[in-house]
mmCIF file of C-alpha atoms in Angstrom:
data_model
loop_
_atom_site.group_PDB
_atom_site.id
_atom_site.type_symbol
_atom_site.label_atom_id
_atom_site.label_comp_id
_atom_site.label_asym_id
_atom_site.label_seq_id
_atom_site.Cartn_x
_atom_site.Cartn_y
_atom_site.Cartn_z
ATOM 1 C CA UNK A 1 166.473 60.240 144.578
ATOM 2 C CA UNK A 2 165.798 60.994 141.055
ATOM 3 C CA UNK A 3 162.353 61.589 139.740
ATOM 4 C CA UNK A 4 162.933 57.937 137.546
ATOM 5 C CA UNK A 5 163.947 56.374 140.626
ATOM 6 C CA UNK A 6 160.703 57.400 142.727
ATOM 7 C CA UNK A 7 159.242 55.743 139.250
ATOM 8 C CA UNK A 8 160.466 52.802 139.961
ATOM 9 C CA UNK A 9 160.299 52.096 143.450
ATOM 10 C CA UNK A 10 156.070 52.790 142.586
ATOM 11 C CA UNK A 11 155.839 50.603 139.748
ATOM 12 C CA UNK A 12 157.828 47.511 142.037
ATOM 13 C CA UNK A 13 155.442 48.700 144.777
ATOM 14 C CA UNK A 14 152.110 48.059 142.411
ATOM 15 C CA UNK A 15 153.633 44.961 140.877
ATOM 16 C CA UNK A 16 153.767 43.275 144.433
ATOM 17 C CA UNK A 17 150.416 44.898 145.163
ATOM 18 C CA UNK A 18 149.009 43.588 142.726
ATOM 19 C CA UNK A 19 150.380 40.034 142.228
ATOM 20 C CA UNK A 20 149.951 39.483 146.000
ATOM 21 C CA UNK A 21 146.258 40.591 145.702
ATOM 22 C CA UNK A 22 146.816 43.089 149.160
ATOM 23 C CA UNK A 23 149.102 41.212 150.880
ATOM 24 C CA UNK A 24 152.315 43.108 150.159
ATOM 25 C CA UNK A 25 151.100 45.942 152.507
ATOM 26 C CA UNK A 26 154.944 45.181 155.062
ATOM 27 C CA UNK A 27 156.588 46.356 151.234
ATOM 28 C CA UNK A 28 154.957 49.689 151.526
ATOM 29 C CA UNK A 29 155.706 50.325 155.020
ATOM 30 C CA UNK A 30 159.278 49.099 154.538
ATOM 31 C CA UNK A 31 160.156 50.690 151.103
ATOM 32 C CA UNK A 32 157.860 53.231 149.997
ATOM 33 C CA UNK A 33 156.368 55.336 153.027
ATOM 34 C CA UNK A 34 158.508 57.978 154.887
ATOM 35 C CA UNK A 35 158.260 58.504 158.684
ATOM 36 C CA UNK A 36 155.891 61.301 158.364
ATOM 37 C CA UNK A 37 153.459 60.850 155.585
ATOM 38 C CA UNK A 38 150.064 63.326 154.708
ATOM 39 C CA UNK A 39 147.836 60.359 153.233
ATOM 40 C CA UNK A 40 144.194 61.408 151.823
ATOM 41 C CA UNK A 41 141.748 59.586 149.779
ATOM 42 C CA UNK A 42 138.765 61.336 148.308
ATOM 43 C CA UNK A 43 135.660 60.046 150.314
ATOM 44 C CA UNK A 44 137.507 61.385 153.367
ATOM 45 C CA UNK A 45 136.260 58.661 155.147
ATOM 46 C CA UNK A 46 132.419 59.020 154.165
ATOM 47 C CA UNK A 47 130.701 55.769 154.872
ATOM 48 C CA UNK A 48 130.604 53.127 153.947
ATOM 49 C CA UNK A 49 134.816 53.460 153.027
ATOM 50 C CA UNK A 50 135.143 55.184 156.938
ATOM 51 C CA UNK A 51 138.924 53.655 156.370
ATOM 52 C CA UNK A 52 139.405 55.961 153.054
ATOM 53 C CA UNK A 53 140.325 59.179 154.640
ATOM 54 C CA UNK A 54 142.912 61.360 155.752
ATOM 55 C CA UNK A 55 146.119 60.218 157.949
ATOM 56 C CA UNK A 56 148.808 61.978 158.637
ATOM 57 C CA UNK A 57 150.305 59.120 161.544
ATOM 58 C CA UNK A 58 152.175 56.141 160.103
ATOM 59 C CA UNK A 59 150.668 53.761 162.561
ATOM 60 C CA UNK A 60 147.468 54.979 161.990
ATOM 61 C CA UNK A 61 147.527 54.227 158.208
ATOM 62 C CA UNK A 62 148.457 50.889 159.044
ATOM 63 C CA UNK A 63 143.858 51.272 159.517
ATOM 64 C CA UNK A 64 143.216 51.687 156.257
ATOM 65 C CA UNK A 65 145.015 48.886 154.834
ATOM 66 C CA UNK A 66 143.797 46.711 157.841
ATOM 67 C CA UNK A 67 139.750 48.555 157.176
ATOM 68 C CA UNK A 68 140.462 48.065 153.111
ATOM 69 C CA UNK A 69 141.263 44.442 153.376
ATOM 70 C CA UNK A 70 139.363 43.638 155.892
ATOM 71 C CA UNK A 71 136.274 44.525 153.505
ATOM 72 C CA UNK A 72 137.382 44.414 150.262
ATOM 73 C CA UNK A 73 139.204 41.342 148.186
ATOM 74 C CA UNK A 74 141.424 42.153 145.420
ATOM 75 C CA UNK A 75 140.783 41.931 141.674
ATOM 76 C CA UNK A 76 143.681 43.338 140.169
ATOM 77 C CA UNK A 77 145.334 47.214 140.851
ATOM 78 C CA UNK A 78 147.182 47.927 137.307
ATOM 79 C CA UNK A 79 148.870 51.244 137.104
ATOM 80 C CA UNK A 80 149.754 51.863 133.235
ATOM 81 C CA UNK A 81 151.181 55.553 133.359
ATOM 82 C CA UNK A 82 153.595 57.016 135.513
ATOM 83 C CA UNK A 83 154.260 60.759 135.274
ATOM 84 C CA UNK A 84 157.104 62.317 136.821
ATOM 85 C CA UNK A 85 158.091 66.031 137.729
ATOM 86 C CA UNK A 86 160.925 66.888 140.377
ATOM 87 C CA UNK A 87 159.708 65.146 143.477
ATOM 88 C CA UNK A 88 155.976 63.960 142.375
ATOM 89 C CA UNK A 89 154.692 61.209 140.722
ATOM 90 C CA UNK A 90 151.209 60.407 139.598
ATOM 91 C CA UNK A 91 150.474 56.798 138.976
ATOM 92 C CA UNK A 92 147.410 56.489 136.716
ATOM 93 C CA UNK A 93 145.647 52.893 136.090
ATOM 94 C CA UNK A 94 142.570 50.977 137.212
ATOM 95 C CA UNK A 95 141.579 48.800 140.031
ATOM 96 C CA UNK A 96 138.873 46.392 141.388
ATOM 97 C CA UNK A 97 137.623 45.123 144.225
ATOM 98 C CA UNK A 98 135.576 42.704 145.268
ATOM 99 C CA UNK A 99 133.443 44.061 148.232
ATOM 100 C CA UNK A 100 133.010 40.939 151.159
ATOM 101 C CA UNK A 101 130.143 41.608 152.525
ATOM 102 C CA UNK A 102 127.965 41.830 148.979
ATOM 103 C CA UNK A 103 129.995 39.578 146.940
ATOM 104 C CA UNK A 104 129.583 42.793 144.176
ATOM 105 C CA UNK A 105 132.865 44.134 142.278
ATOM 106 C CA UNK A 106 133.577 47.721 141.543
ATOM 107 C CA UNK A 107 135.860 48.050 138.572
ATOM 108 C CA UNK A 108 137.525 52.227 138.729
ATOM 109 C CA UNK A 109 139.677 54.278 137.182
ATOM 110 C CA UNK A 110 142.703 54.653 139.582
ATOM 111 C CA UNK A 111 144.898 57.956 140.034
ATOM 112 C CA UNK A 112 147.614 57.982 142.920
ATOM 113 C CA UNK A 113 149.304 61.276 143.767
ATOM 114 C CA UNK A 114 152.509 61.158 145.596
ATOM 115 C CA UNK A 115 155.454 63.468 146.680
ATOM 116 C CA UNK A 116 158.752 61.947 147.886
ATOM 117 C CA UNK A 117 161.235 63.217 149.775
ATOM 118 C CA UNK A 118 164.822 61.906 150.347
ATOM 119 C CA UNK A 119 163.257 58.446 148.289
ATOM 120 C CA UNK A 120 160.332 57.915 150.324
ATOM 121 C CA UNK A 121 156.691 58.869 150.227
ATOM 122 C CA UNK A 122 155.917 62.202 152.332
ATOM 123 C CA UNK A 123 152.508 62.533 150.915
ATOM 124 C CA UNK A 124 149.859 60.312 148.753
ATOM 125 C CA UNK A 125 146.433 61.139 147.627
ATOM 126 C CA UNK A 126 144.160 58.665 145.434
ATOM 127 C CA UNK A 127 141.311 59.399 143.561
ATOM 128 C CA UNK A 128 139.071 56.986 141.889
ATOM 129 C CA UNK A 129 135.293 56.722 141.519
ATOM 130 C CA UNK A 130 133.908 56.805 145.005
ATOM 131 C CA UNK A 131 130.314 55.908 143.554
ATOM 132 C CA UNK A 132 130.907 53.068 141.628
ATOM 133 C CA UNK A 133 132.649 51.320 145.025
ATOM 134 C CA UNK A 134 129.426 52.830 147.387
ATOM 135 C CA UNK A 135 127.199 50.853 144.835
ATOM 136 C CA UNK A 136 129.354 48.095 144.928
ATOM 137 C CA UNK A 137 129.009 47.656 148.861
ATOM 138 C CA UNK A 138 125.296 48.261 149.158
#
């Protein structure tokens, strides 16, 4: 797939992400993630976000969306730029989330990484401010 058409399949991936508050997670399983996928997020699992870490088994990562959702209500998740080079995208917006158990929101700016090959997602990373959401569940 073209670098525009990895583009695309993100920015339908975010819209349903987004307008389904979380619920859309079958989409990305179905659509956007590969077989084999490297998937990181920056606390690497640090608590309290134990589900934001590393996976590199597509049934495992099927725990972070169930440990993200399971804690965490969506606000909104608006991605605004989308950069493209060969087989990499970055996706750069902001997100918020609602935390459950505190009732408190944490508002961040949001930057996926991704790599695709053969039009699906081989490898993800997301950065975003890690204190802002620890403050936000405390």
């Amino acid at each position: 797939m073209s670098s525009e058409a990895n583009v695309q399949l993100l920015k339908e991936a975010y819209r349903r992400w987004n307008d389904s508050k979380g619920a859309s997670v079958d989409y990305w399983f179905d659509s956007v993630i590969g077989p084999q996928i490297s998937f990181g997020s920056v606390p690497r699992g640090a608590q309290p976000l134990a589900f934001a870490t590393d996976y590199n088994d597509r049934a495992k990562l099927r725990g972070y969306f169930d440990g993200l959702l399971a804690e965490w209500t969506m606000q909104h998740y608006t991605m605004e730029e989308y950069i493209a080079q060969g087989d990499v995208v970055v996706a750069r917006g902001s997100t918020a989330w609602t935390c459950k158990k505190t009732g408190k929101t944490a508002e961040t700016p949001k930057i996926n990484f991704w790599r695709f090959k053969d039009g699906k997602a081989v490898e993800y990373y997301e950065y975003f401010d890690t204190n802002c959401v620890v403050e936000a569940s405390r």
